[in-house]
């Protein structure tokens, strides 16, 4: 009962930022992302009769504490779904994403874990079913089941049965690129889980955020279908700024940005002023991802590498969905 799966992370162009049901991971809004080929997780899961607990390694290190509980709790859900309550697993995960620095390692991590574990335990799931179960590991992971552009439909049912991702356009639809500017490889101090909870509960700006999303989603889908880079980038950048504005309106207020984050944002805007179309987006951490077109790759990469404090720049193309090895 062993399976190995590979998944890529994704960058949200319309952000998921808040839950209406925390245990089931049901979001307050629908979101949309691009899967990236630059960052992946490969995970093997083997369920064995003689184990008393799950055993989990990430990059060859055994994990414990909260990270272990999240993985093991997610495996409980898979065991329950398969009717195999007493079968524990050996899990080995290799992550080539800088963990928890805002590169959504939980997205590729839980997508690969869900795919490998459900297959290893003998469940035969459609992509939609896999996306739905992956959601309960980490919300953003639900979109990483698919390559290219995917939308996580928030759904409305209290049991979450209609909350899963659907493909919008495959990785071959449009060759747009993403440069991830690595500013810090250290752990962020407010996790996305805690950050979004605090924002939903206290932010003076949360209603404004929610009220603007339906239009952003509709417009960006049109722009993606038309391969309209200006429009896609503009909406994504503005959506990111609105999400981050909600954290400033929270109590206590917080931000994921550092001075270097702002320096990258300003550099991207300066590139635009000089006629190079580029747009930024930022998740729950200090690093910045920059959207650009292939013909501008050299200029964009050089400009970003020259920013003081930019430790690395990692270039990605649209990536594919989950695969089995
Ligand atoms: C800012 O998926 O990490 O990256 O569901 O609690 O595991 P949990 O949160 P997570 O949140 C991601 C938030 C975001 C935006 C996004 O990816 O849509």
Short mmCIF file of C-alpha atoms and ligand atoms in Angstrom, two decimals:
data_model
loop_
_atom_site.label_atom_id
_atom_site.label_comp_id
_atom_site.label_asym_id
_atom_site.label_seq_id
_atom_site.Cartn_x
_atom_site.Cartn_y
_atom_site.Cartn_z
CA UNK A 1 0.00 0.00 0.00
CA UNK A 2 2.50 2.56 -1.18
CA UNK A 3 2.23 5.52 -3.56
CA UNK A 4 4.34 8.53 -4.50
CA UNK A 5 2.96 11.80 -5.84
CA UNK A 6 4.39 15.11 -6.94
CA UNK A 7 2.58 18.45 -6.71
CA UNK A 8 3.53 22.03 -7.44
CA UNK A 9 2.74 25.07 -5.43
CA UNK A 10 0.46 27.80 -6.75
CA UNK A 11 0.33 31.55 -6.49
CA UNK A 12 -3.07 33.08 -5.85
CA UNK A 13 -3.97 35.91 -8.23
CA UNK A 14 -7.26 36.32 -6.35
CA UNK A 15 -6.48 35.51 -2.74
CA UNK A 16 -8.17 33.16 -0.30
CA UNK A 17 -8.21 35.12 2.93
CA UNK A 18 -10.59 33.89 5.60
CA UNK A 19 -12.61 30.88 6.67
CA UNK A 20 -16.29 30.52 7.42
CA UNK A 21 -15.66 27.12 9.01
CA UNK A 22 -12.20 26.48 10.41
CA UNK A 23 -12.26 22.70 11.09
CA UNK A 24 -13.60 21.96 7.59
CA UNK A 25 -11.50 24.73 5.96
CA UNK A 26 -14.41 26.38 4.20
CA UNK A 27 -13.45 29.79 2.81
CA UNK A 28 -15.32 33.08 2.95
CA UNK A 29 -14.53 33.68 -0.73
CA UNK A 30 -13.66 31.93 -3.97
CA UNK A 31 -10.05 32.30 -5.14
CA UNK A 32 -8.01 31.75 -8.28
CA UNK A 33 -4.39 30.74 -8.80
CA UNK A 34 -1.64 29.81 -11.21
CA UNK A 35 0.27 26.59 -10.51
CA UNK A 36 4.06 27.13 -10.77
CA UNK A 37 6.60 24.67 -12.11
CA UNK A 38 9.44 26.08 -9.98
CA UNK A 39 8.34 24.77 -6.60
CA UNK A 40 7.31 21.22 -5.94
CA UNK A 41 6.90 18.60 -3.24
CA UNK A 42 7.32 14.87 -3.79
CA UNK A 43 5.74 12.65 -1.15
CA UNK A 44 5.67 8.89 -0.63
CA UNK A 45 3.12 7.33 1.67
CA UNK A 46 3.14 3.73 2.78
CA UNK A 47 0.37 2.37 5.03
CA UNK A 48 1.63 -0.58 7.08
CA UNK A 49 -0.12 -3.04 9.39
CA UNK A 50 2.56 -3.05 12.08
CA UNK A 51 2.83 0.69 12.82
CA UNK A 52 1.49 2.21 16.07
CA UNK A 53 1.61 5.81 14.77
CA UNK A 54 2.27 7.77 11.65
CA UNK A 55 5.90 8.59 11.02
CA UNK A 56 6.58 11.67 8.95
CA UNK A 57 9.81 13.12 7.54
CA UNK A 58 10.14 16.35 5.59
CA UNK A 59 13.46 16.77 3.79
CA UNK A 60 14.76 13.74 5.76
CA UNK A 61 13.95 15.24 9.16
CA UNK A 62 11.35 13.65 11.43
CA UNK A 63 8.67 16.17 12.30
CA UNK A 64 6.78 16.52 15.60
CA UNK A 65 4.52 19.03 17.37
CA UNK A 66 1.99 21.10 15.46
CA UNK A 67 3.33 20.19 11.99
CA UNK A 68 3.04 16.49 12.84
CA UNK A 69 -0.48 16.92 14.22
CA UNK A 70 -1.61 18.62 11.02
CA UNK A 71 -0.29 15.81 8.83
CA UNK A 72 -1.53 13.04 11.10
CA UNK A 73 -4.93 14.70 11.53
CA UNK A 74 -5.24 14.87 7.76
CA UNK A 75 -4.29 11.19 7.44
CA UNK A 76 -7.06 10.42 10.00
CA UNK A 77 -9.54 11.91 7.56
CA UNK A 78 -8.21 9.71 4.76
CA UNK A 79 -8.27 6.62 7.01
CA UNK A 80 -11.85 7.42 7.97
CA UNK A 81 -12.87 7.92 4.32
CA UNK A 82 -11.29 4.59 3.36
CA UNK A 83 -12.70 2.74 6.40
CA UNK A 84 -9.15 1.82 7.53
CA UNK A 85 -9.06 3.39 10.98
CA UNK A 86 -6.04 1.50 12.34
CA UNK A 87 -3.62 1.68 9.48
CA UNK A 88 -0.74 4.08 10.10
CA UNK A 89 1.67 5.41 7.54
CA UNK A 90 5.29 6.12 6.83
CA UNK A 91 5.44 9.47 5.04
CA UNK A 92 8.52 10.89 3.34
CA UNK A 93 8.28 14.29 1.79
CA UNK A 94 10.88 16.22 -0.14
CA UNK A 95 10.12 19.89 -0.43
CA UNK A 96 11.91 22.17 -2.81
CA UNK A 97 10.01 25.22 -1.57
CA UNK A 98 11.53 27.53 1.09
CA UNK A 99 9.27 26.38 3.93
CA UNK A 100 6.82 28.84 5.49
CA UNK A 101 8.43 31.99 4.12
CA UNK A 102 5.38 32.82 2.07
CA UNK A 103 5.95 30.35 -0.75
CA UNK A 104 2.88 28.34 0.18
CA UNK A 105 4.79 25.13 0.88
CA UNK A 106 1.56 23.90 2.45
CA UNK A 107 -0.07 24.03 -1.01
CA UNK A 108 2.34 21.65 -2.75
CA UNK A 109 2.84 19.72 0.49
CA UNK A 110 -0.79 18.89 1.18
CA UNK A 111 -1.62 18.32 -2.49
CA UNK A 112 1.18 15.74 -2.81
CA UNK A 113 0.28 14.17 0.55
CA UNK A 114 -3.41 13.91 -0.33
CA UNK A 115 -2.71 12.36 -3.73
CA UNK A 116 -0.16 9.84 -2.43
CA UNK A 117 -2.12 8.90 0.71
CA UNK A 118 -5.51 8.44 -0.98
CA UNK A 119 -3.91 6.28 -3.68
CA UNK A 120 -1.84 4.27 -1.20
CA UNK A 121 -4.90 3.45 0.90
CA UNK A 122 -6.81 2.31 -2.18
CA UNK A 123 -9.26 5.19 -2.74
CA UNK A 124 -9.94 5.95 -6.38
CA UNK A 125 -10.82 9.61 -6.55
CA UNK A 126 -11.64 11.98 -9.38
CA UNK A 127 -9.68 15.27 -9.47
CA UNK A 128 -12.70 16.97 -7.98
CA UNK A 129 -12.93 14.51 -5.10
CA UNK A 130 -9.18 14.76 -4.53
CA UNK A 131 -9.37 18.56 -4.53
CA UNK A 132 -12.20 18.46 -1.98
CA UNK A 133 -10.35 16.20 0.45
CA UNK A 134 -7.07 18.13 -0.05
CA UNK A 135 -8.89 21.27 1.10
CA UNK A 136 -9.03 19.89 4.63
CA UNK A 137 -5.23 19.71 4.76
CA UNK A 138 -4.67 23.29 3.64
CA UNK A 139 -7.01 25.59 1.77
CA UNK A 140 -4.59 26.78 -0.91
CA UNK A 141 -3.59 23.14 -1.64
CA UNK A 142 -7.04 22.47 -3.05
CA UNK A 143 -6.02 24.45 -6.18
CA UNK A 144 -2.69 22.63 -6.68
CA UNK A 145 -4.44 19.47 -7.91
CA UNK A 146 -4.65 21.19 -11.30
CA UNK A 147 -2.02 22.63 -13.60
CA UNK A 148 -2.25 26.16 -14.97
CA UNK A 149 -5.11 28.34 -13.73
CA UNK A 150 -7.55 26.94 -11.17
CA UNK A 151 -10.44 28.39 -9.23
CA UNK A 152 -11.40 27.24 -5.75
CA UNK A 153 -15.17 27.55 -5.58
CA UNK A 154 -16.09 28.50 -2.05
CA UNK A 155 -19.38 26.57 -2.19
CA UNK A 156 -22.29 27.17 0.14
CA UNK A 157 -23.17 23.87 1.79
CA UNK A 158 -22.38 23.58 5.49
CA UNK A 159 -20.67 20.17 5.01
CA UNK A 160 -18.25 21.53 2.40
CA UNK A 161 -19.28 19.07 -0.29
CA UNK A 162 -19.40 21.84 -2.91
CA UNK A 163 -16.14 23.53 -1.90
CA UNK A 164 -13.34 22.37 -4.23
CA UNK A 165 -11.22 23.65 -7.10
CA UNK A 166 -11.98 23.43 -10.80
CA UNK A 167 -9.59 23.93 -13.74
CA UNK A 168 -9.91 27.26 -15.59
CA UNK A 169 -7.14 26.90 -18.21
CA UNK A 170 -4.28 24.40 -18.45
CA UNK A 171 -0.56 25.17 -18.18
CA UNK A 172 -0.41 25.22 -21.99
CA UNK A 173 -3.05 27.95 -22.35
CA UNK A 174 -0.71 30.88 -21.75
CA UNK A 175 3.01 31.18 -21.15
CA UNK A 176 3.18 33.84 -18.49
CA UNK A 177 6.04 33.77 -16.00
CA UNK A 178 6.49 34.35 -12.30
CA UNK A 179 9.72 35.46 -10.62
CA UNK A 180 9.80 34.70 -6.90
CA UNK A 181 12.01 37.17 -5.11
CA UNK A 182 13.41 35.52 -2.00
CA UNK A 183 13.96 38.09 0.72
CA UNK A 184 14.06 35.95 3.77
CA UNK A 185 14.23 32.23 4.36
CA UNK A 186 13.16 32.50 7.97
CA UNK A 187 9.75 31.51 9.30
CA UNK A 188 7.08 34.16 9.17
CA UNK A 189 5.80 35.24 12.56
CA UNK A 190 2.04 35.19 11.89
CA UNK A 191 0.96 32.02 10.07
CA UNK A 192 -1.58 32.41 7.29
CA UNK A 193 -4.00 30.41 9.44
CA UNK A 194 -3.70 32.78 12.42
CA UNK A 195 -3.46 35.86 10.23
CA UNK A 196 -6.65 35.18 8.36
CA UNK A 197 -8.52 34.29 11.56
CA UNK A 198 -7.52 37.56 13.21
CA UNK A 199 -8.48 39.47 10.09
CA UNK A 200 -11.92 37.87 9.75
CA UNK A 201 -12.65 38.45 13.43
CA UNK A 202 -11.37 42.00 13.81
CA UNK A 203 -10.47 43.84 10.62
CA UNK A 204 -12.33 47.06 10.00
CA UNK A 205 -11.70 46.51 6.28
CA UNK A 206 -12.86 42.90 5.95
CA UNK A 207 -16.30 43.65 4.56
CA UNK A 208 -14.79 45.91 1.92
CA UNK A 209 -12.45 43.09 0.89
CA UNK A 210 -15.28 40.59 0.57
CA UNK A 211 -17.46 43.02 -1.32
CA UNK A 212 -14.87 43.51 -4.07
CA UNK A 213 -14.13 39.88 -4.88
CA UNK A 214 -16.92 38.79 -7.19
CA UNK A 215 -15.97 41.50 -9.67
CA UNK A 216 -12.22 40.75 -9.43
CA UNK A 217 -12.87 37.08 -10.13
CA UNK A 218 -15.12 37.65 -13.08
CA UNK A 219 -12.75 40.21 -14.63
CA UNK A 220 -9.59 38.18 -14.16
CA UNK A 221 -11.14 35.08 -15.69
CA UNK A 222 -12.05 37.11 -18.76
CA UNK A 223 -8.51 38.52 -18.90
CA UNK A 224 -6.94 35.05 -18.59
CA UNK A 225 -9.16 33.67 -21.33
CA UNK A 226 -8.18 36.63 -23.58
CA UNK A 227 -4.49 36.31 -22.58
CA UNK A 228 -4.65 39.99 -21.65
CA UNK A 229 -1.52 40.51 -19.56
CA UNK A 230 -2.11 44.15 -18.52
CA UNK A 231 -5.59 43.39 -17.27
CA UNK A 232 -4.60 40.13 -15.51
CA UNK A 233 -1.63 41.78 -13.80
CA UNK A 234 -3.54 44.90 -12.75
CA UNK A 235 -6.33 42.91 -11.13
CA UNK A 236 -3.92 40.52 -9.40
CA UNK A 237 -1.78 43.34 -7.99
CA UNK A 238 -4.78 45.31 -6.77
CA UNK A 239 -6.32 42.19 -5.23
CA UNK A 240 -3.08 41.50 -3.35
CA UNK A 241 -2.97 45.07 -2.03
CA UNK A 242 -6.56 44.82 -0.80
CA UNK A 243 -5.85 41.55 1.00
CA UNK A 244 -2.81 43.03 2.72
CA UNK A 245 -4.78 46.16 3.62
CA UNK A 246 -7.14 43.99 5.70
CA UNK A 247 -4.24 43.04 8.00
CA UNK A 248 -3.58 46.71 8.76
CA UNK A 249 -7.20 47.09 9.81
CA UNK A 250 -7.03 44.09 12.19
CA UNK A 251 -6.76 44.26 15.98
CA UNK A 252 -3.93 44.08 16.81
CA UNK A 253 -2.81 45.27 13.37
CA UNK A 254 -0.06 43.41 11.56
CA UNK A 255 1.66 43.22 8.21
CA UNK A 256 3.66 40.60 6.33
CA UNK A 257 5.71 43.24 4.57
CA UNK A 258 9.22 44.33 5.41
CA UNK A 259 11.16 47.27 4.02
CA UNK A 260 12.54 44.90 1.40
CA UNK A 261 9.05 43.81 0.38
CA UNK A 262 8.17 47.44 -0.27
CA UNK A 263 11.44 47.95 -2.17
CA UNK A 264 10.51 45.12 -4.57
CA UNK A 265 6.98 46.50 -5.01
CA UNK A 266 8.39 49.91 -5.89
CA UNK A 267 10.91 48.41 -8.30
CA UNK A 268 8.12 46.58 -10.12
CA UNK A 269 6.11 49.79 -10.40
CA UNK A 270 9.21 51.60 -11.69
CA UNK A 271 9.72 48.89 -14.34
CA UNK A 272 6.16 49.48 -15.45
CA UNK A 273 6.74 53.21 -15.70
CA UNK A 274 9.63 52.40 -18.05
CA UNK A 275 7.40 50.34 -20.28
CA UNK A 276 8.06 46.79 -19.04
CA UNK A 277 4.79 45.18 -18.08
CA UNK A 278 5.32 43.50 -14.70
CA UNK A 279 3.02 43.15 -11.69
CA UNK A 280 3.55 41.88 -8.15
CA UNK A 281 1.63 39.71 -5.75
CA UNK A 282 2.43 38.69 -2.17
CA UNK A 283 1.10 35.90 0.07
CA UNK A 284 1.30 35.62 3.85
CA UNK A 285 5.01 36.39 4.09
CA UNK A 286 7.59 38.98 3.06
CA UNK A 287 8.56 37.54 -0.34
CA UNK A 288 7.23 38.96 -3.58
CA UNK A 289 6.22 37.17 -6.77
CA UNK A 290 6.44 39.14 -9.99
CA UNK A 291 4.34 38.34 -13.06
CA UNK A 292 5.95 39.07 -16.41
CA UNK A 293 6.02 37.94 -20.04
CA UNK A 294 8.71 35.61 -21.47
CA UNK A 295 10.14 38.28 -23.78
CA UNK A 296 11.04 40.45 -20.76
CA UNK A 297 12.61 37.69 -18.71
CA UNK A 298 16.24 38.88 -18.88
CA UNK A 299 15.44 42.48 -17.92
CA UNK A 300 13.02 41.50 -15.17
CA UNK A 301 15.42 38.98 -13.63
CA UNK A 302 18.37 41.38 -13.68
CA UNK A 303 16.36 44.26 -12.25
CA UNK A 304 15.05 42.09 -9.41
CA UNK A 305 18.45 40.58 -8.61
CA UNK A 306 19.93 44.08 -8.31
CA UNK A 307 17.54 45.05 -5.47
CA UNK A 308 19.47 45.26 -2.18
CA UNK A 309 18.21 42.47 0.07
CA UNK A 310 17.08 40.17 -2.74
CA UNK A 311 18.78 36.90 -1.78
CA UNK A 312 17.59 34.95 -4.78
CA UNK A 313 15.21 35.14 -7.72
CA UNK A 314 13.53 31.91 -8.80
CA UNK A 315 11.83 31.84 -12.20
CA UNK A 316 8.75 29.73 -12.90
CA UNK A 317 6.55 28.84 -15.81
CA UNK A 318 3.00 27.61 -15.43
CA UNK A 319 3.22 24.17 -13.80
CA UNK A 320 1.26 20.97 -14.17
CA UNK A 321 -1.14 19.40 -11.75
CA UNK A 322 -0.59 16.46 -9.41
CA UNK A 323 1.17 13.43 -10.91
CA UNK A 324 2.02 9.95 -9.64
CA UNK A 325 5.58 8.66 -9.83
C1 LIG B 1 -2.33 34.35 1.47
O1 LIG B 1 -3.78 27.76 2.47
O2 LIG B 1 -1.87 28.49 3.93
O3 LIG B 1 -1.53 32.36 0.46
O4 LIG B 1 -6.09 26.86 4.74
O5 LIG B 1 -5.20 27.68 6.90
O6 LIG B 1 -3.84 26.11 5.52
P1 LIG B 1 -4.87 27.23 5.53
O7 LIG B 1 -4.20 28.50 4.83
P2 LIG B 1 -3.29 28.63 3.53
O8 LIG B 1 -3.58 30.16 3.16
C2 LIG B 1 -3.10 30.75 2.01
C3 LIG B 1 -3.38 32.20 2.02
C4 LIG B 1 -2.71 33.00 0.92
C5 LIG B 1 -3.67 33.24 -0.25
C6 LIG B 1 -3.94 32.08 -1.17
O9 LIG B 1 -3.08 31.21 -1.38
O10 LIG B 1 -5.04 32.08 -1.75
#
